[in-house]
Short mmCIF file of C-alpha atoms in Angstrom, two decimals:
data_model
loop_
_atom_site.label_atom_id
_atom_site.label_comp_id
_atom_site.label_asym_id
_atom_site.label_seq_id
_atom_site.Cartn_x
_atom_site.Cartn_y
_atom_site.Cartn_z
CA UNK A 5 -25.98 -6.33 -21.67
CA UNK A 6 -25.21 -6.15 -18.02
CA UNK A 7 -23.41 -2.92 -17.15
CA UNK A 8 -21.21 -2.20 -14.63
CA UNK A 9 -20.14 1.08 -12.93
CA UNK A 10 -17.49 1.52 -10.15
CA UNK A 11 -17.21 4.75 -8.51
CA UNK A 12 -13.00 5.23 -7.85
CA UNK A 13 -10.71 4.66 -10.63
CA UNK A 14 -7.53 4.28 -8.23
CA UNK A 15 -5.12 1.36 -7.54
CA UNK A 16 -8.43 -0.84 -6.88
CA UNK A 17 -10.96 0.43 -9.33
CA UNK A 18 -9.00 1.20 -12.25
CA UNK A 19 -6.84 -2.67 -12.10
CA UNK A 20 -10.06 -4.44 -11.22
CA UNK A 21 -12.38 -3.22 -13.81
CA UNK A 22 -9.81 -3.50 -16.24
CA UNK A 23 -9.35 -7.32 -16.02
CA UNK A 24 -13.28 -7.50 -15.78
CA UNK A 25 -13.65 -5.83 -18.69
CA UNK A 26 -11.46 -7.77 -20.37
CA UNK A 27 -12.61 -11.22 -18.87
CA UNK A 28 -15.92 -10.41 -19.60
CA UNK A 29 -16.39 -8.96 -22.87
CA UNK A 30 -20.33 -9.00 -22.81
CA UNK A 31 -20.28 -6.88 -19.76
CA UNK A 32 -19.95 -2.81 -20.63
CA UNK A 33 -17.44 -1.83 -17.61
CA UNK A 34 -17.42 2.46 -16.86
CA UNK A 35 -14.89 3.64 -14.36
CA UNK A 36 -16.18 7.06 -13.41
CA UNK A 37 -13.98 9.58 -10.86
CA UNK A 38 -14.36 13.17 -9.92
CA UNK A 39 -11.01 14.29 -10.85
CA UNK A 40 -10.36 14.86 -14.63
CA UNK A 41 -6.28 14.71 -14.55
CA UNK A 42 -7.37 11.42 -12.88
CA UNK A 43 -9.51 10.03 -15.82
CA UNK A 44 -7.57 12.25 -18.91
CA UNK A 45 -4.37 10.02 -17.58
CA UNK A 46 -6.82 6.51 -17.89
CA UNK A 47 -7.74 8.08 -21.74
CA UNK A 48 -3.82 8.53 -22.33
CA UNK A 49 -1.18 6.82 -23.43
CA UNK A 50 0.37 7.11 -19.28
CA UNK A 51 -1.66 5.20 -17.14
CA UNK A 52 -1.95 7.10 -13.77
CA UNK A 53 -0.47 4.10 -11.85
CA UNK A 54 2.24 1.90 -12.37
CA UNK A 55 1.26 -1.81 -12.49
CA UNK A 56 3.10 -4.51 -14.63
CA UNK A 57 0.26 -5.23 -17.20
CA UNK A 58 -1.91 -3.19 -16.79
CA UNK A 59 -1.26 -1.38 -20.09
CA UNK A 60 -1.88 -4.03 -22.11
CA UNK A 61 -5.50 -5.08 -20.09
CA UNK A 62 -6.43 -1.07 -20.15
CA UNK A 63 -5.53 -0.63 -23.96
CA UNK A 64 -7.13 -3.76 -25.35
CA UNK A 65 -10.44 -2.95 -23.73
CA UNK A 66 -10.70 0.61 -23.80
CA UNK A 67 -13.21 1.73 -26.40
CA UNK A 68 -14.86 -1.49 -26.34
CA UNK A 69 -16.18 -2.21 -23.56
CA UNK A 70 -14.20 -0.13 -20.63
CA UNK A 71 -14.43 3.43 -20.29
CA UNK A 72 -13.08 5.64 -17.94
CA UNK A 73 -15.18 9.02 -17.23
CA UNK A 74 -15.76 12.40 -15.10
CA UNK A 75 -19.88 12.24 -15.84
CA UNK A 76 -20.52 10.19 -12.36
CA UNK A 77 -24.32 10.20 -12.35
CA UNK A 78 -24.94 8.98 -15.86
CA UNK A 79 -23.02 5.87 -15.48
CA UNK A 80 -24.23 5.03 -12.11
CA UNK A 81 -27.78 5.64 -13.17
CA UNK A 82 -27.40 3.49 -16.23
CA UNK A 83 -25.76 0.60 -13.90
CA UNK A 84 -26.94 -2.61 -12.76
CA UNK A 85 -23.75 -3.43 -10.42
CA UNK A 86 -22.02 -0.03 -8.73
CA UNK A 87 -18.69 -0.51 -7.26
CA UNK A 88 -18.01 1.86 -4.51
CA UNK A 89 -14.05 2.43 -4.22
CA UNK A 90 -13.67 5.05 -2.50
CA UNK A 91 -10.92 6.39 -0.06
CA UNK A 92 -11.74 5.65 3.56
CA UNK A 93 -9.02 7.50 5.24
CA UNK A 94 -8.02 7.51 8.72
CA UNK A 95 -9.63 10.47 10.38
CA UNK A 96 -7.60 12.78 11.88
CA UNK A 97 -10.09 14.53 14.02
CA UNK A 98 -12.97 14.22 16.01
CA UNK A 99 -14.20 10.55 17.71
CA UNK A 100 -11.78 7.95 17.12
CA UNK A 101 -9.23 9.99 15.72
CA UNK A 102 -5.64 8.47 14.65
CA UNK A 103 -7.59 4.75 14.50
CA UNK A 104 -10.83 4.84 13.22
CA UNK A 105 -12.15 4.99 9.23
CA UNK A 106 -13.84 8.23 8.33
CA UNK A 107 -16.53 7.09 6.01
CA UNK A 108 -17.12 10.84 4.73
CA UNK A 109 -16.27 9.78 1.05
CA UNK A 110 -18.32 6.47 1.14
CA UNK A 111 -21.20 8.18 2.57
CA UNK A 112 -21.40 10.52 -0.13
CA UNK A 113 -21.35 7.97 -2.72
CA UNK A 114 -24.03 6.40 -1.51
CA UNK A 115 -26.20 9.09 -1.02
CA UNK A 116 -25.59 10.20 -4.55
CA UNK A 117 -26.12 6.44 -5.69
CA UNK A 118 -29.73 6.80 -3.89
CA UNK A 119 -30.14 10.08 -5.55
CA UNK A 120 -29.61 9.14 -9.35
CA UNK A 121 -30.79 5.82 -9.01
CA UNK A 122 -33.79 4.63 -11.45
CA UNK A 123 -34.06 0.61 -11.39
CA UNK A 124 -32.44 -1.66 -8.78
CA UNK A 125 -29.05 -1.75 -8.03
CA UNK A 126 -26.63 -4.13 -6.51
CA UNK A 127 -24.22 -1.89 -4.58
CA UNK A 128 -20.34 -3.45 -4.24
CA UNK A 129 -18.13 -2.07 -1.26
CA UNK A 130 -14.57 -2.57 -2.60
CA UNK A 131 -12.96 -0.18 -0.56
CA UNK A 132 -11.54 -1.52 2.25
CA UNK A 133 -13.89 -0.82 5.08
CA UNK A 134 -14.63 -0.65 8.90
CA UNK A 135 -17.25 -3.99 9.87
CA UNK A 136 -20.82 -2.97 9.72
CA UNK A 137 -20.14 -0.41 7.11
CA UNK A 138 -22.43 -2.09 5.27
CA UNK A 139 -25.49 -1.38 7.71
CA UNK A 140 -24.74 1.69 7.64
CA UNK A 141 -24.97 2.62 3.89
CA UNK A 142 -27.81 0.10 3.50
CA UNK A 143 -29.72 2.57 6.12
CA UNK A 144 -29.16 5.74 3.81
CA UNK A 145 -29.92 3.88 0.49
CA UNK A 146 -33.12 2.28 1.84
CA UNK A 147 -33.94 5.61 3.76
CA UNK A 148 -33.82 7.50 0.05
CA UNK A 149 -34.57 4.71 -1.91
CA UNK A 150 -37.79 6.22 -3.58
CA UNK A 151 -39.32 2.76 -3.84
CA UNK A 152 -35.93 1.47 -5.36
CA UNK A 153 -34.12 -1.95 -3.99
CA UNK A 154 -30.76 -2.08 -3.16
CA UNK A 155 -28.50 -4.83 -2.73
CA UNK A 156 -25.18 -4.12 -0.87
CA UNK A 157 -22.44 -6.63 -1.02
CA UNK A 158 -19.16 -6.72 0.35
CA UNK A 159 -15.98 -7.81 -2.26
CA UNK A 160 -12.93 -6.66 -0.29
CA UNK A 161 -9.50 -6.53 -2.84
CA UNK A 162 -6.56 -8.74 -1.97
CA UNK A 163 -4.67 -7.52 -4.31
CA UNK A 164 -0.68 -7.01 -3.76
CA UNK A 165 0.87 -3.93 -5.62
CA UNK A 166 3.25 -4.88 -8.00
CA UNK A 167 1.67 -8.02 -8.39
CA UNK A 168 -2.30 -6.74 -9.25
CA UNK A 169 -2.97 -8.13 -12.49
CA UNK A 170 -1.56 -11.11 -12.30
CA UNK A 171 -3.77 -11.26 -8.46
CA UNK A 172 -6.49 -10.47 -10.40
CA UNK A 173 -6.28 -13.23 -13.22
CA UNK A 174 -5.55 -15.76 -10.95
CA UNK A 175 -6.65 -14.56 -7.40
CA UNK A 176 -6.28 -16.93 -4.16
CA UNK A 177 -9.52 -16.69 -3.58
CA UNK A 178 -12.56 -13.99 -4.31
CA UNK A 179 -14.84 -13.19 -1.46
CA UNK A 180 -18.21 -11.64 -1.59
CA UNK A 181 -20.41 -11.22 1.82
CA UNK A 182 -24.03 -10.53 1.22
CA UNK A 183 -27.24 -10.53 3.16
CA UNK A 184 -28.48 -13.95 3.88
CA UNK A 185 -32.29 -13.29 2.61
CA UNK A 186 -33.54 -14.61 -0.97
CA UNK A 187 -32.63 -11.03 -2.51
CA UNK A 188 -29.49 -10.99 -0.57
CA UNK A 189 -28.35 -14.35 -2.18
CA UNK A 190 -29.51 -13.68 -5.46
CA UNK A 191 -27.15 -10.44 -5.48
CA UNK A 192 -24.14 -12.70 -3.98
CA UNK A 193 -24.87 -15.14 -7.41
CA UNK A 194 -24.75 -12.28 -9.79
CA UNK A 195 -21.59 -11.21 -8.81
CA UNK A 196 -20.12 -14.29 -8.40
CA UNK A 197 -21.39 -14.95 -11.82
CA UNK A 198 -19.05 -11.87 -13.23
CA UNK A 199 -15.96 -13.62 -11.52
CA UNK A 200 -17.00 -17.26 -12.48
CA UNK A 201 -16.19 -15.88 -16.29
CA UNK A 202 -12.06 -16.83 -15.43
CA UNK A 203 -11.86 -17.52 -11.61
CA UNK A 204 -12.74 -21.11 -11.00
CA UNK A 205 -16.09 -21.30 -8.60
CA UNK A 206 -14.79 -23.17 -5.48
CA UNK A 207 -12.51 -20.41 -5.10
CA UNK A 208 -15.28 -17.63 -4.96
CA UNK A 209 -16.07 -17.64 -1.25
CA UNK A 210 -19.31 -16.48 -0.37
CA UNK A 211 -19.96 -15.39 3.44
CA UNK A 212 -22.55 -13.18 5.38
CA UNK A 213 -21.64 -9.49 5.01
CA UNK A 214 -20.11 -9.08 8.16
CA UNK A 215 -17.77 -11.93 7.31
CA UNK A 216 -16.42 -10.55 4.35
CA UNK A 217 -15.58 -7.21 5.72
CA UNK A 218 -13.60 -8.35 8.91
CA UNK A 219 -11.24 -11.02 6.76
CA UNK A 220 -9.75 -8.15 4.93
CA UNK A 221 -9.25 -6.61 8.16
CA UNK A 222 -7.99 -9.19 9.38
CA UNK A 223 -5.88 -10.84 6.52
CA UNK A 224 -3.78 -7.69 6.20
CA UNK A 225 -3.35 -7.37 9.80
CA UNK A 226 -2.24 -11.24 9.82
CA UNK A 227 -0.09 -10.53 7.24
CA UNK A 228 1.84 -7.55 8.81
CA UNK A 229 1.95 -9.18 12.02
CA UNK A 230 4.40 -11.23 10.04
CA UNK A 231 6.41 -8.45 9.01
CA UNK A 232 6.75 -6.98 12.84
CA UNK A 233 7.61 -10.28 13.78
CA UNK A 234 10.73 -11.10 11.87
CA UNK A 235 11.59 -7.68 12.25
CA UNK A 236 11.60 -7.81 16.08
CA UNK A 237 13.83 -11.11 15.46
CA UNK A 238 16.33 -8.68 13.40
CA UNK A 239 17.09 -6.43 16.19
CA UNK A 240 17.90 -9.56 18.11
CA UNK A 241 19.90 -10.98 15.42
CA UNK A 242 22.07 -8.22 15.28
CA UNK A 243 22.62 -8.10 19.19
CA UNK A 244 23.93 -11.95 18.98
CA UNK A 245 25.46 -11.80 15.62
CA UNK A 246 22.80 -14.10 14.33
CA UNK A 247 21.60 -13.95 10.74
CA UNK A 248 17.69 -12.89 9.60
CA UNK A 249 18.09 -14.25 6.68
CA UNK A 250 18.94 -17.46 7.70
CA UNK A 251 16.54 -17.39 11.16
CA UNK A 252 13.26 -16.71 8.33
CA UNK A 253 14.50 -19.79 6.03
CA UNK A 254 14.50 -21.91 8.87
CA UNK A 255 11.34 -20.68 10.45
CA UNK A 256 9.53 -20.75 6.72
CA UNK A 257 10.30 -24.39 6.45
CA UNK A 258 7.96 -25.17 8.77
CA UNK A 259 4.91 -26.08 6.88
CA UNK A 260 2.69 -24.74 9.50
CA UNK A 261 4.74 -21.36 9.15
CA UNK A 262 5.59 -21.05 5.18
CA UNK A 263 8.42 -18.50 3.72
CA UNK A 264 6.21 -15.57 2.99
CA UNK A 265 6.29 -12.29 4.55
CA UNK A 266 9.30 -13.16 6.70
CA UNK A 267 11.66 -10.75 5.17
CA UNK A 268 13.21 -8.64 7.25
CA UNK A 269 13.21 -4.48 6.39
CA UNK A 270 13.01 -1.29 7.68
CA UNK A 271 9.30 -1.54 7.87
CA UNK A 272 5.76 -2.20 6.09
CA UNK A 273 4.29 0.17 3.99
CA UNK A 274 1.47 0.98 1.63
CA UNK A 275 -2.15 1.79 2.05
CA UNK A 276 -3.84 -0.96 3.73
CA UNK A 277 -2.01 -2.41 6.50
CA UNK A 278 -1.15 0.19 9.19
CA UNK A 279 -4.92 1.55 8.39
CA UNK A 280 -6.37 -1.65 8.77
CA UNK A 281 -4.62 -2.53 12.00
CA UNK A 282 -5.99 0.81 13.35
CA UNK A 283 -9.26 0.37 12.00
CA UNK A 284 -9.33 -3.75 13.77
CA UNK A 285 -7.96 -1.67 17.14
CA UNK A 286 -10.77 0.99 17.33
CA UNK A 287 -13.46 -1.55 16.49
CA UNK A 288 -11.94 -3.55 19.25
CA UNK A 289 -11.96 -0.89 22.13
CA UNK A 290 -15.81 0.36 21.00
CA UNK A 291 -16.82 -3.19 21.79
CA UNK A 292 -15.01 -3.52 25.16
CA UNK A 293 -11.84 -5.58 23.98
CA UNK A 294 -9.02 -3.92 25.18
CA UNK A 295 -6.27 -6.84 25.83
CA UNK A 296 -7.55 -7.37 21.81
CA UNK A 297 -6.71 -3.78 20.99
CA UNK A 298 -3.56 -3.98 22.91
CA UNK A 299 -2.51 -7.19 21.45
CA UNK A 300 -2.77 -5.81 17.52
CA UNK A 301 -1.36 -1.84 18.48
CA UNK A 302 1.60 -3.89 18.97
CA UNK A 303 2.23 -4.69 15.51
CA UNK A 304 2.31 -1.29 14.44
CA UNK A 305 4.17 -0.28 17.52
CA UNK A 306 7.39 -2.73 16.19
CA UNK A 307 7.28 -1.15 12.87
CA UNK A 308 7.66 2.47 14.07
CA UNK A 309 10.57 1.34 16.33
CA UNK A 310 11.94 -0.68 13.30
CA UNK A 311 11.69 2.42 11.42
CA UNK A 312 13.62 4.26 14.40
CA UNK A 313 16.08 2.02 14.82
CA UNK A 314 17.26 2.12 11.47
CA UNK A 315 17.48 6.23 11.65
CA UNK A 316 19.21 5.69 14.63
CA UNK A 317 21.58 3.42 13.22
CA UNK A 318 22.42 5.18 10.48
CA UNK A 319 23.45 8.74 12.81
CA UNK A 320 24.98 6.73 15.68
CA UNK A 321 27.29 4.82 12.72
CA UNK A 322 28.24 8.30 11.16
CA UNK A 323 30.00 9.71 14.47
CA UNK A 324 26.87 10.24 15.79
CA UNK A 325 25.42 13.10 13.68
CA UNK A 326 24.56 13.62 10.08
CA UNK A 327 24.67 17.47 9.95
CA UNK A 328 25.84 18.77 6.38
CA UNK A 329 26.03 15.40 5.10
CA UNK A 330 24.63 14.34 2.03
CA UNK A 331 22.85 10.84 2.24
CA UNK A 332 21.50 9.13 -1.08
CA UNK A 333 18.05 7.71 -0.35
CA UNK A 334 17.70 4.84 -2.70
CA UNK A 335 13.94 4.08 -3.42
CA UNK A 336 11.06 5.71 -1.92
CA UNK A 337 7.96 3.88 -2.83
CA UNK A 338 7.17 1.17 0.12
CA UNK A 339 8.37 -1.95 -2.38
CA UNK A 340 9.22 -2.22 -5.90
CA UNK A 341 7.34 -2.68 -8.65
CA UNK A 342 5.10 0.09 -7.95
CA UNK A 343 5.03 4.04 -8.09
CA UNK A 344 2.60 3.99 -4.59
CA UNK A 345 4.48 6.00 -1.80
CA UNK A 346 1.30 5.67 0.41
CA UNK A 347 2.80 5.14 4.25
CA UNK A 348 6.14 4.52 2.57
CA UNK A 349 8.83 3.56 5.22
CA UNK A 350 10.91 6.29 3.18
CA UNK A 351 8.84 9.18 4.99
CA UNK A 352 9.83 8.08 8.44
CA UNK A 353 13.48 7.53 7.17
CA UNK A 354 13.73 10.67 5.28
CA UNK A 355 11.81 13.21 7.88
CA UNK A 356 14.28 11.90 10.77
CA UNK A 357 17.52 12.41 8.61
CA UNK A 358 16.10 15.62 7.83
CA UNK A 359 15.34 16.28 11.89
CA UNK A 360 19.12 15.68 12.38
CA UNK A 361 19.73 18.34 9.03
CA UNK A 362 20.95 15.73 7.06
CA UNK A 363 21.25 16.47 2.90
CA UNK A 364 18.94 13.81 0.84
CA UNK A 365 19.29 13.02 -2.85
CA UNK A 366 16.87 11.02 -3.80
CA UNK A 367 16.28 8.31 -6.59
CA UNK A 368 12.89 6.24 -7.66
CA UNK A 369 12.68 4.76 -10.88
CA UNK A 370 9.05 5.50 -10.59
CA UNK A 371 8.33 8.46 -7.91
CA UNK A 372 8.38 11.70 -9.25
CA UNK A 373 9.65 14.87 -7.51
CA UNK A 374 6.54 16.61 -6.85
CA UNK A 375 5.02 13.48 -4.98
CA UNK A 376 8.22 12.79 -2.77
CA UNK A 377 8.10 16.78 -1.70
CA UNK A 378 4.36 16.84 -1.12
CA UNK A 379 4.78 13.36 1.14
CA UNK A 380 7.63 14.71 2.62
CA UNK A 381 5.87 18.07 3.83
CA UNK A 382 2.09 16.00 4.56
CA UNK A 383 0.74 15.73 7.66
CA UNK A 384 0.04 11.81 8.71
CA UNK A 385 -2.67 10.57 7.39
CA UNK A 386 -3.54 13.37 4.89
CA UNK A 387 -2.23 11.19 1.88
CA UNK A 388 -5.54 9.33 1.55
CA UNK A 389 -7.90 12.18 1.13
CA UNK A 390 -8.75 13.12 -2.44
CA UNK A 391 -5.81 15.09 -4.43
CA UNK A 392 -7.55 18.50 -4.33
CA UNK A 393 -8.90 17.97 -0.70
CA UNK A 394 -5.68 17.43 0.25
CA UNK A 395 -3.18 20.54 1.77
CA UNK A 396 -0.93 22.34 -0.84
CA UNK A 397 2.69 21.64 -0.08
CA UNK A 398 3.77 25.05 1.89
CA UNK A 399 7.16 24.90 0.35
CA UNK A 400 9.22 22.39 -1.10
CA UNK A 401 11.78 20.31 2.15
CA UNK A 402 14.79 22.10 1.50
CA UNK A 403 17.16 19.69 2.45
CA UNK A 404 16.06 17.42 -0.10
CA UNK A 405 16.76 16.70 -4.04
CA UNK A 406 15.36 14.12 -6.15
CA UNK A 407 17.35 13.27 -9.29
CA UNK A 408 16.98 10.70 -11.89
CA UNK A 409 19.52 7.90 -11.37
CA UNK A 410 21.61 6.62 -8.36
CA UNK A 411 25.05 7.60 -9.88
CA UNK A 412 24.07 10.91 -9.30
CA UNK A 413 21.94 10.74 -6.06
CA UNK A 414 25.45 8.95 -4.11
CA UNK A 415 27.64 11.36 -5.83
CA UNK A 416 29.80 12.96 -2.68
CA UNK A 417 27.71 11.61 -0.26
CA UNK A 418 28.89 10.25 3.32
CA UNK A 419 26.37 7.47 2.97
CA UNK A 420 23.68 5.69 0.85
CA UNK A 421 20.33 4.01 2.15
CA UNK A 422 18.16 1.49 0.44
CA UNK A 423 14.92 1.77 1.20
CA UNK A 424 13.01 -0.04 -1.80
CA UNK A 425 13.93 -3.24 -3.26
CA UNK A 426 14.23 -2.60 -6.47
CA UNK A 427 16.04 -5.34 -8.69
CA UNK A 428 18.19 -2.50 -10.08
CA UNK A 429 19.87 -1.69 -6.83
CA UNK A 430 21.33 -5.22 -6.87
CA UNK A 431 22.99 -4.52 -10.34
CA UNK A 432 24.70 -1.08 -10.03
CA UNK A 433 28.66 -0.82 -9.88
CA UNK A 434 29.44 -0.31 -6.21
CA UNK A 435 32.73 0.11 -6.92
CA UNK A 436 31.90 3.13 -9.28
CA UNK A 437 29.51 4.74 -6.43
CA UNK A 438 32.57 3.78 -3.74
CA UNK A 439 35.15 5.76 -5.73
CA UNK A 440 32.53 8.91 -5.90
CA UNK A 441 31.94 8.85 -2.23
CA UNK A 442 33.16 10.28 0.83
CA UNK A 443 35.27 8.04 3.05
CA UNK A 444 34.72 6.25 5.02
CA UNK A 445 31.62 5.38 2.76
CA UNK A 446 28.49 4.17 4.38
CA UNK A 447 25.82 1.48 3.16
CA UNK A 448 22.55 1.01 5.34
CA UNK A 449 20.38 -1.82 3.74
CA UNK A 450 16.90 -1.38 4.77
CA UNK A 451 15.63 -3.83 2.16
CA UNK A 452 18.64 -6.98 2.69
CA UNK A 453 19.17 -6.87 -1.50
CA UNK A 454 22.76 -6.12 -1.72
CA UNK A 455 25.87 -8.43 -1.15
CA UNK A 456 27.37 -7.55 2.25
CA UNK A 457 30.52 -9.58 1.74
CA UNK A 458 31.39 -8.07 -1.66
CA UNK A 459 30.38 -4.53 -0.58
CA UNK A 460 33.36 -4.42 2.26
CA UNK A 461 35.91 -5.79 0.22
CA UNK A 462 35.27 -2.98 -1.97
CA UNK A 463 35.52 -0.88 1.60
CA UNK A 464 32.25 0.40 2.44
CA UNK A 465 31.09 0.02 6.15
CA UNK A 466 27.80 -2.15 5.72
CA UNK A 467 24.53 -2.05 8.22
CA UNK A 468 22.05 -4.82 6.54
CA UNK A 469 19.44 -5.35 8.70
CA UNK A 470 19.32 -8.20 10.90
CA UNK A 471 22.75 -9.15 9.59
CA UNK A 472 25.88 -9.72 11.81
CA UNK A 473 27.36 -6.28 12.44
CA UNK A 474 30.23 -5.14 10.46
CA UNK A 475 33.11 -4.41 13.23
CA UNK A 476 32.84 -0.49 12.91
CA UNK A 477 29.10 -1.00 13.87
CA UNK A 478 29.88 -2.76 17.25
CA UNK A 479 31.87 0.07 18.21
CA UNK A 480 29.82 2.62 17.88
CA UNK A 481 27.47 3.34 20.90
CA UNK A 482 24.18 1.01 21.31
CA UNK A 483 21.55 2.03 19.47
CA UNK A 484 17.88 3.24 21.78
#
């Protein structure tokens, strides 16, 4: 029986070995992680991420043939196929710091790989990871090999939070970059082999390593150069009294174009993009293309002023200061359908409401106190290093309180923002939350999911973004 280890049972690693495991029931699947709260919560009955279906994949296979377990070496020993997913945050000190990917944790695990290792291994990089990675871990397994061959392939994730395991059963395409030498191509076959179990072949892609480990770069830079672009439109919409919404149909209809990431918001989140478009910018400047590195800074330069903007919006539209006020924050992870509150547009919001000592209450249906406090008082960047590498909160933000529904959170409060785009925010009874409110009652839409029209005849004053200003708005003074 082929058996299969990956190193990293987080939003990649735990998703993606379940649906193998379950796909492939003749193949014994081990998810092994340093941290035991990490793995106890795989053995439970709550899963430590939130992911439409993965419950159902996790509990069908565990016990058969997918395990989930602190004892690292033994199942990476016993493997024929390790998955390395790993964090690969952005470092925060030293050469390239604020762009480039510190490799620290990847390093580790392959050095460990090289130490335990007693037959040949094909070694997977799943994390996302800087181009030439590769090369590099190849030279520290080969340099402590002990006679041992390893195989390093490249499998970058596509997969969309919220979205994962249905990504995963029926993925656009799987990509695997290997070395282009009989061993190397033999390795690229027996992975593609695993996938060819429920993902039809012509959609397995199979490219030289180097290949493989740039398109993820540059798919999710692609991708959120979409974002910043219809975002850039918004702040022009709302100058002219055009309409986003109906600028993005338009522009989607074009074939060529196509409707998808042309919504309009108060910015992109998660883990991949922003660190991905840093990562493509520093391997730009180290090989002398700075009009490149210029060119893709950009992207991420429109979604901090998006960000901004909206803050600004929201002070400038409240007599110009927020002082004392309380403001319900509706939604804090960076899009629904998910708990993940990695690079969250919510932290930007929240810490510059704060900066003007504005009150927060805060709601997530799926975002937990203790995780919107500790990203609230994190330094950037220090959100993708391990849990217990990572700084103890100093003290809990004050200013801030996180209850358990949105009734309560816009309770006496001068204004409400909606920062996720939860399907539940569409539903709630505005006209209850309008009677419980301070007047005049504020709405700033940072996701476009509520009915502007509606809202005001109720009588709040409405910002949605990219949307023709309500008449309050275009009195108060231009927004920088």
């Amino acid at each position: 029986m082929v058996k299969i280890c990956c190193i990293g049972a987080g939003y990649v690693g735990g998703p993606t070995m379940a649906v193998i495991a379950l796909k492939c029931p003749n193949i014994q699947v081990a998810v092994v992680d340093i941290s035991v709260a990490r793995i106890n919560a795989w053995n439970s009955d709550t899963l430590p991420i939130y992911e439409p279906g993965l419950d159902e994949v996790v509990k069908k296979c565990r016990g058969k043939n997918l395990s989930f377990s602190t004892d690292v070496e033994k199942h990476v020993s016993e493997a024929d196929i390790v998955f390395v997913s790993v964090n690969t945050p952005t470092k925060t000190q030293g050469l390239g710091a604020g762009k480039a990917a510190d490799l620290t944790y990847w390093e580790s695990a392959a050095r460990m790989i090289a130490d335990v290792a007693k037959s040949n291994k094909i070694v997977v990089e799943k994390s996302t990871v800087p181009v030439k990675t590769a090369e590099a871990i190849e030279k520290i397994l080969t340099h402590n090999s002990k006679g041992i061959n390893f195989q390093i392939l490249s499998n970058p994730e596509f997969l969309a939070e919220g979205t994962a395991i249905s990504d995963l059963f029926n993925p656009d395409r799987v990509l695997i970059g290997g070395r282009e030498t009989p061993e190397g191509k033999k390795a690229i076959e027996t992975l593609r082999d695993v996938y060819a179990h429920w993902v039809p072949v012509d959609r397995i892609i199979c490219t030289n390593l180097w290949s493989a480990e740039l398109s993820k770069l540059a798919a999710n830079a692609f991708l959120a150069q979409r974002i910043s672009s219809v975002n850039s439109m918004s702040a022009l919409c709302e100058a002219t009294g055009a309409d986003v919404s109906q600028v993005s149909h338009a522009v989607g209809k074009d074939t060529r174009i196509g409707p998808k990431f042309l919504n309009a918001s108060v910015g992109f989140g998660g883990s991949c993009f922003q660190k991905d478009i840093l990562n493509l910018v520093y391997i730009c400047e180290c090989n002398g293309l700075p009009e490149v590195a210029n060119y893709w800074k950009q992207v991420i330069k429109v979604n901090d002023y998006q960000k901004t903007r909206f803050v600004n919006r929201i002070v400038s539209s409240m007599f110009n200061t927020v002082s004392g006020k309380k403001i319900a924050i509706l939604g804090f992870a960076f899009k629904k359908d998910t708990g993940d509150t990695r690079e969250t547009p919510a932290i930007d919001v929240c810490k510059g409401l704060i900066g003007d000592k504005a009150k927060l209450s805060i709601y997530d249906p799926q975002v937990n106190q203790d995780q919107i406090q500790r990203d609230l008082s994190m330094k950037k960047f220090d959100w993708d290093h391990p849990v217990h590498l990572q700084p103890m909160s100093p003290t809990s933000v004050t200013d801030v309180s996180v209850v358990w529904d949105a009734y309560t959170a816009t309770k006496d409060a001068h204004g409400l923002c909606i920062l996720t785009e939860w399907d539940e925010f569409q539903k709630l009874d505005y006209q209850k939350i309008f009677d419980n409110m301070q007047k005049p009652a504020f709405v700033f839409d940072g996701r476009n999911v509520v009915d502007v029209e509606k809202l005001r005849k109720i009588g709040f004053i409405v910002y949605s973004i990219g949307k023709p200003l309500d008449d309050w708005l275009k009195d108060m003074p231009a927004v920088v």
